[in-house]
CSV table of C-alpha atoms in Angstrom, one decimal:
chain,number,residue,atom,x,y,z
A,1,UNK,CA,0.0,0.0,0.0
A,2,UNK,CA,1.2,3.5,-0.8
A,3,UNK,CA,0.4,6.8,1.0
A,4,UNK,CA,-1.1,8.3,-2.1
A,5,UNK,CA,-4.0,5.8,-1.9
A,6,UNK,CA,-4.5,6.5,1.7
A,7,UNK,CA,-4.7,10.1,1.0
A,8,UNK,CA,-7.2,9.7,-1.9
A,9,UNK,CA,-9.5,7.3,0.1
A,10,UNK,CA,-9.5,9.9,3.2
A,11,UNK,CA,-10.4,12.6,0.9
A,12,UNK,CA,-13.3,10.8,-0.8
A,13,UNK,CA,-14.5,9.8,2.8
A,14,UNK,CA,-14.3,13.2,4.0
A,15,UNK,CA,-16.1,14.9,1.0
A,16,UNK,CA,-18.5,11.8,0.5
A,17,UNK,CA,-18.5,12.9,-3.2
A,18,UNK,CA,-16.1,11.9,-5.9
A,19,UNK,CA,-16.5,15.1,-7.8
A,20,UNK,CA,-15.6,17.3,-4.8
A,21,UNK,CA,-12.8,15.1,-3.7
A,22,UNK,CA,-11.3,15.3,-7.2
A,23,UNK,CA,-11.4,19.0,-7.4
A,24,UNK,CA,-9.5,19.2,-4.0
A,25,UNK,CA,-7.0,16.6,-5.1
A,26,UNK,CA,-6.4,18.4,-8.3
A,27,UNK,CA,-7.2,15.4,-10.4
A,28,UNK,CA,-10.0,14.5,-12.7
A,29,UNK,CA,-13.0,12.7,-11.4
A,30,UNK,CA,-12.7,9.6,-13.7
A,31,UNK,CA,-9.0,9.2,-12.8
A,32,UNK,CA,-10.1,9.3,-9.1
A,33,UNK,CA,-12.9,6.8,-9.5
A,34,UNK,CA,-10.6,4.4,-11.4
A,35,UNK,CA,-8.0,4.8,-8.7
A,36,UNK,CA,-10.4,4.0,-5.9
A,37,UNK,CA,-11.7,1.0,-8.0
A,38,UNK,CA,-8.1,-0.4,-8.0
A,39,UNK,CA,-7.7,0.1,-4.3
A,40,UNK,CA,-11.0,-1.8,-3.6
A,41,UNK,CA,-9.7,-4.6,-5.9
A,42,UNK,CA,-6.6,-4.8,-3.9
A,43,UNK,CA,-8.6,-4.9,-0.7
A,44,UNK,CA,-11.1,-7.4,-2.1
A,45,UNK,CA,-14.3,-5.5,-1.0
A,46,UNK,CA,-15.9,-2.1,-1.8
A,47,UNK,CA,-14.8,0.8,0.5
A,48,UNK,CA,-17.7,3.1,-0.4
A,49,UNK,CA,-21.4,2.3,-1.0
A,50,UNK,CA,-22.2,4.1,-4.2
A,51,UNK,CA,-25.9,3.2,-4.2
A,52,UNK,CA,-26.7,6.2,-1.9
A,53,UNK,CA,-25.9,9.9,-2.2
A,54,UNK,CA,-23.8,11.3,-0.5
A,55,UNK,CA,-21.4,8.2,-0.4
A,56,UNK,CA,-21.2,6.1,2.6
A,57,UNK,CA,-18.4,3.9,3.9
A,58,UNK,CA,-18.9,0.3,3.9
A,59,UNK,CA,-18.0,-1.7,7.0
A,60,UNK,CA,-14.7,-2.6,5.3
A,61,UNK,CA,-14.4,1.1,4.3
A,62,UNK,CA,-14.5,2.2,7.9
A,63,UNK,CA,-11.8,-0.2,8.9
A,64,UNK,CA,-9.7,1.0,6.0
A,65,UNK,CA,-10.2,4.7,6.9
A,66,UNK,CA,-9.3,4.1,10.5
A,67,UNK,CA,-6.1,2.1,9.5
A,68,UNK,CA,-5.2,4.9,6.9
A,69,UNK,CA,-5.6,7.7,9.5
A,70,UNK,CA,-3.2,5.7,11.9
A,71,UNK,CA,-0.7,5.3,9.2
A,72,UNK,CA,-0.8,8.8,7.9
A,73,UNK,CA,-0.4,10.1,11.4
A,74,UNK,CA,2.6,8.0,12.1
A,75,UNK,CA,4.2,9.2,8.8
A,76,UNK,CA,3.5,12.7,10.0
A,77,UNK,CA,5.1,12.3,13.3
A,78,UNK,CA,8.1,10.6,11.7
A,79,UNK,CA,8.6,13.4,9.3
A,80,UNK,CA,8.5,15.8,12.2
A,81,UNK,CA,11.1,14.0,14.1
A,82,UNK,CA,13.4,14.0,11.1
A,83,UNK,CA,13.0,17.8,10.7
A,84,UNK,CA,13.9,18.3,14.4
A,85,UNK,CA,16.8,16.0,14.4
A,86,UNK,CA,18.1,17.8,11.3
A,87,UNK,CA,17.3,21.1,12.9
A,88,UNK,CA,15.3,22.2,9.8
A,89,UNK,CA,13.7,25.5,10.4
A,90,UNK,CA,10.6,24.5,8.2
A,91,UNK,CA,7.8,22.6,9.4
A,92,UNK,CA,4.0,22.4,9.6
A,93,UNK,CA,1.5,22.4,12.3
A,94,UNK,CA,-2.1,21.6,12.0
A,95,UNK,CA,-4.3,23.4,14.6
A,96,UNK,CA,-7.8,22.6,15.6
A,97,UNK,CA,-10.0,25.6,16.6
A,98,UNK,CA,-13.6,26.6,16.7
A,99,UNK,CA,-14.7,29.3,14.4
A,100,UNK,CA,-15.2,31.8,17.1
A,101,UNK,CA,-11.7,31.1,18.6
A,102,UNK,CA,-10.3,31.4,15.3
A,103,UNK,CA,-11.8,34.8,14.6
A,104,UNK,CA,-10.2,36.3,17.7
A,105,UNK,CA,-7.3,34.2,18.5
A,106,UNK,CA,-5.8,33.3,15.2
A,107,UNK,CA,-6.0,36.9,13.9
A,108,UNK,CA,-3.7,37.9,16.7
A,109,UNK,CA,-1.4,34.8,16.8
A,110,UNK,CA,-0.8,34.0,13.1
A,111,UNK,CA,0.8,37.4,12.0
A,112,UNK,CA,3.3,37.2,15.1
A,113,UNK,CA,4.0,33.4,14.4
A,114,UNK,CA,4.6,34.0,10.6
A,115,UNK,CA,7.0,37.0,11.5
A,116,UNK,CA,9.0,34.7,13.8
A,117,UNK,CA,8.7,31.4,11.8
A,118,UNK,CA,8.2,32.2,8.1
A,119,UNK,CA,8.9,28.8,6.8
A,120,UNK,CA,6.7,26.9,9.1
A,121,UNK,CA,3.2,26.2,7.5
A,122,UNK,CA,0.0,26.6,9.7
A,123,UNK,CA,-3.0,24.5,8.6
A,124,UNK,CA,-6.3,25.4,10.5
A,125,UNK,CA,-9.2,22.9,10.9
A,126,UNK,CA,-12.3,24.5,12.3
A,127,UNK,CA,-15.1,22.5,14.2
A,128,UNK,CA,-16.8,22.5,17.5
A,129,UNK,CA,-15.0,21.7,20.8
A,130,UNK,CA,-16.1,18.1,21.1
A,131,UNK,CA,-15.1,17.4,17.5
A,132,UNK,CA,-11.8,19.1,18.0
A,133,UNK,CA,-10.9,16.7,20.7
A,134,UNK,CA,-11.7,13.8,18.3
A,135,UNK,CA,-9.5,15.3,15.6
A,136,UNK,CA,-6.5,15.6,18.0
A,137,UNK,CA,-7.2,12.0,19.2
A,138,UNK,CA,-7.0,10.7,15.6
A,139,UNK,CA,-4.0,12.7,14.7
A,140,UNK,CA,-5.9,14.8,12.3
A,141,UNK,CA,-4.6,17.9,14.2
A,142,UNK,CA,-1.2,18.3,15.9
A,143,UNK,CA,-3.0,20.2,18.7
A,144,UNK,CA,-6.4,21.7,19.4
A,145,UNK,CA,-7.9,24.6,21.4
A,146,UNK,CA,-10.4,22.8,23.9
A,147,UNK,CA,-11.8,23.3,27.3
A,148,UNK,CA,-11.8,21.5,30.7
A,149,UNK,CA,-12.8,19.0,31.5
A,150,UNK,CA,-10.7,17.0,29.4
A,151,UNK,CA,-10.0,13.1,29.5
A,152,UNK,CA,-6.6,13.1,31.0
A,153,UNK,CA,-6.1,9.5,30.0
A,154,UNK,CA,-6.2,10.4,26.5
A,155,UNK,CA,-4.9,14.0,26.3
A,156,UNK,CA,-2.0,16.1,27.7
A,157,UNK,CA,-2.8,19.7,27.8
A,158,UNK,CA,-1.5,23.2,28.8
A,159,UNK,CA,-3.8,25.9,30.3
A,160,UNK,CA,-4.0,29.0,28.3
A,161,UNK,CA,-6.5,31.2,30.2
A,162,UNK,CA,-9.7,31.3,32.2
A,163,UNK,CA,-12.7,33.1,30.8
A,164,UNK,CA,-15.9,34.0,32.6
A,165,UNK,CA,-19.2,32.8,31.3
A,166,UNK,CA,-22.0,35.6,31.3
A,167,UNK,CA,-25.6,35.6,31.0
A,168,UNK,CA,-26.9,37.5,27.9
A,169,UNK,CA,-30.5,38.6,28.2
A,170,UNK,CA,-32.9,40.9,26.2
A,171,UNK,CA,-32.9,44.6,27.1
A,172,UNK,CA,-36.5,44.4,27.7
A,173,UNK,CA,-36.3,41.8,30.4
A,174,UNK,CA,-37.4,42.8,33.9
A,175,UNK,CA,-34.1,42.1,35.5
A,176,UNK,CA,-32.3,44.4,32.8
A,177,UNK,CA,-34.6,47.1,33.9
A,178,UNK,CA,-34.4,46.5,37.6
A,179,UNK,CA,-30.5,46.5,37.4
A,180,UNK,CA,-30.5,49.4,34.9
A,181,UNK,CA,-28.2,47.3,32.5
A,182,UNK,CA,-27.3,49.0,29.2
A,183,UNK,CA,-27.5,47.0,26.0
A,184,UNK,CA,-24.0,46.0,24.8
A,185,UNK,CA,-22.2,47.0,28.0
A,186,UNK,CA,-20.1,44.0,29.3
A,187,UNK,CA,-18.0,46.3,31.7
A,188,UNK,CA,-20.9,46.4,34.3
A,189,UNK,CA,-22.0,42.9,35.1
A,190,UNK,CA,-23.9,42.6,38.3
A,191,UNK,CA,-24.5,39.2,39.9
A,192,UNK,CA,-27.9,37.6,39.9
A,193,UNK,CA,-29.3,34.1,41.0
A,194,UNK,CA,-30.1,32.0,38.1
A,195,UNK,CA,-33.3,30.9,39.9
A,196,UNK,CA,-34.6,34.3,39.2
A,197,UNK,CA,-34.9,33.2,35.5
A,198,UNK,CA,-36.7,30.0,36.1
A,199,UNK,CA,-39.8,31.3,34.1
A,200,UNK,CA,-37.6,32.9,31.4
A,201,UNK,CA,-37.2,31.3,27.9
A,202,UNK,CA,-33.7,30.1,27.3
A,203,UNK,CA,-31.6,29.7,24.0
A,204,UNK,CA,-29.3,26.6,24.4
A,205,UNK,CA,-26.3,25.6,22.7
A,206,UNK,CA,-26.4,22.2,20.7
A,207,UNK,CA,-24.9,19.2,22.3
A,208,UNK,CA,-21.7,19.6,20.4
A,209,UNK,CA,-21.0,22.6,22.7
A,210,UNK,CA,-19.8,22.2,26.4
A,211,UNK,CA,-22.1,25.3,27.1
A,212,UNK,CA,-24.9,22.9,26.5
A,213,UNK,CA,-24.2,20.8,29.5
A,214,UNK,CA,-23.1,23.8,31.6
A,215,UNK,CA,-26.5,25.4,31.3
A,216,UNK,CA,-28.2,22.3,32.4
A,217,UNK,CA,-25.9,21.7,35.4
A,218,UNK,CA,-26.3,25.3,36.6
A,219,UNK,CA,-30.0,25.2,36.2
A,220,UNK,CA,-30.2,21.9,38.2
A,221,UNK,CA,-28.1,23.3,40.9
A,222,UNK,CA,-30.6,26.2,41.0
A,223,UNK,CA,-33.5,23.8,41.3
A,224,UNK,CA,-35.2,24.0,38.1
A,225,UNK,CA,-35.0,22.8,34.3
A,226,UNK,CA,-34.6,25.5,31.7
A,227,UNK,CA,-37.4,26.4,29.5
A,228,UNK,CA,-35.4,25.9,26.2
A,229,UNK,CA,-37.1,27.4,23.3
A,230,UNK,CA,-34.5,27.5,20.8
A,231,UNK,CA,-31.3,25.5,20.3
A,232,UNK,CA,-28.5,26.6,18.0
A,233,UNK,CA,-24.9,25.5,17.0
A,234,UNK,CA,-23.8,29.1,16.7
A,235,UNK,CA,-22.8,31.1,19.8
A,236,UNK,CA,-23.0,34.2,17.6
A,237,UNK,CA,-26.7,33.3,16.6
A,238,UNK,CA,-27.5,32.9,20.3
A,239,UNK,CA,-26.0,36.1,21.2
A,240,UNK,CA,-27.9,38.0,18.3
A,241,UNK,CA,-31.3,36.2,19.4
A,242,UNK,CA,-30.8,37.4,22.9
A,243,UNK,CA,-30.4,40.9,21.7
A,244,UNK,CA,-33.5,40.6,19.7
A,245,UNK,CA,-35.5,39.7,22.6
A,246,UNK,CA,-36.0,35.9,22.0
A,247,UNK,CA,-34.5,34.6,25.3
A,248,UNK,CA,-31.5,34.5,27.6
A,249,UNK,CA,-28.4,32.5,26.9
A,250,UNK,CA,-24.9,31.8,28.3
A,251,UNK,CA,-21.9,33.1,26.5
A,252,UNK,CA,-18.2,33.3,27.0
A,253,UNK,CA,-16.9,36.8,27.8
A,254,UNK,CA,-14.4,36.7,25.0
A,255,UNK,CA,-17.0,36.2,22.4
A,256,UNK,CA,-19.1,39.1,23.9
A,257,UNK,CA,-16.1,41.3,23.6
A,258,UNK,CA,-15.5,40.4,19.9
A,259,UNK,CA,-19.1,40.6,18.6
A,260,UNK,CA,-21.3,43.7,18.0
A,261,UNK,CA,-24.8,43.8,16.8
A,262,UNK,CA,-27.4,46.5,16.1
A,263,UNK,CA,-29.6,45.0,18.7
A,264,UNK,CA,-27.3,44.2,21.6
A,265,UNK,CA,-28.2,41.9,24.7
A,266,UNK,CA,-27.6,43.1,28.2
A,267,UNK,CA,-25.1,41.2,30.3
A,268,UNK,CA,-24.8,40.1,33.9
A,269,UNK,CA,-22.9,37.6,35.8
A,270,UNK,CA,-24.2,34.5,37.8
A,271,UNK,CA,-23.6,34.3,41.6
A,272,UNK,CA,-23.0,30.5,40.9
A,273,UNK,CA,-19.4,30.4,39.5
A,274,UNK,CA,-19.5,30.2,35.8
A,275,UNK,CA,-16.3,30.1,34.0
A,276,UNK,CA,-14.4,28.1,31.6
A,277,UNK,CA,-10.6,27.0,31.4
A,278,UNK,CA,-9.3,27.3,28.0
A,279,UNK,CA,-6.6,24.8,27.0
A,280,UNK,CA,-4.4,23.6,24.2
A,281,UNK,CA,-4.5,19.8,24.0
A,282,UNK,CA,-2.7,17.1,22.1
A,283,UNK,CA,-3.1,13.3,22.3
A,284,UNK,CA,-1.0,11.7,25.1
A,285,UNK,CA,2.2,10.2,23.8
A,286,UNK,CA,2.0,12.1,20.7
A,287,UNK,CA,5.4,13.5,19.4
A,288,UNK,CA,5.2,17.2,19.7
A,289,UNK,CA,7.6,18.8,16.9
A,290,UNK,CA,9.6,22.0,17.4
A,291,UNK,CA,7.0,23.7,15.1
A,292,UNK,CA,4.1,22.7,17.3
A,293,UNK,CA,6.1,23.7,20.5
A,294,UNK,CA,6.9,27.1,18.8
A,295,UNK,CA,3.2,27.6,18.1
A,296,UNK,CA,2.2,26.9,21.6
A,297,UNK,CA,4.9,29.3,23.0
A,298,UNK,CA,3.7,32.0,20.6
A,299,UNK,CA,0.0,31.2,21.6
A,300,UNK,CA,1.0,31.7,25.2
A,301,UNK,CA,3.1,35.0,24.7
A,302,UNK,CA,0.3,36.6,22.6
A,303,UNK,CA,-2.5,35.8,25.2
A,304,UNK,CA,-0.2,37.0,27.9
A,305,UNK,CA,0.4,40.5,26.1
A,306,UNK,CA,-3.4,40.8,25.3
A,307,UNK,CA,-4.3,40.2,29.0
A,308,UNK,CA,-1.7,42.5,30.5
């Protein structure tokens, strides 16, 4: 087996479409289809179920993809070790980050990193936090930005910073009037009891976000189940909907600082501690290249400068 066939099969599995995969691999669709057919002949069974659209992996295909990811990850680690042994100042780092982290973190870090390490390539994979941990575990990223809690049997991690989680509520909410909150102002965040919102509609993040579980836990501790009227995968959407008067939601303060809308929510803090610890994580036992260590160091230095 050669690495090219692993690369091609993985791309088709990712795109679930021969045409899209061929475009990203810079080859023709017929050539890619013929190549995959030859791989399937070597394997002795179909890798893809072509009777459905989009394509699906067969059981054999799932085994093949699992094996291919392992082999490609080992090859990547080997190349990184060689670069380090030879002290080559080139390299590559694949970083996993949520779109929201990318918007405010990478815009600060990447210019600084490229200035100091112009020959190191950075590849960014964006997804939600839970999927980012899976990408790091599978070796699809060298490191990912994540949050506590983390499975310490599977990951090593370094703490980056602590961020407050605030409550965003419509400017028309009685509590906003009572506390004289100003829309969009996150500098004044008085503390409230979450139980005071037991009858208020909530906007909840989807299960792919750790904020989903945080809301349920905080409400349970306050003695009620939240009245969730809307669920979204986008924190920016939740923030905008709170400003539009749809309901209240939990949001990290770093997101609140970065986003601005025509109709802004009001913000307050919870008496029950609500915060998140932001981490950079990588699979336990994975070789961390000089390039990856340089990125982590730059990440820490940039955050330190921005917080001081």
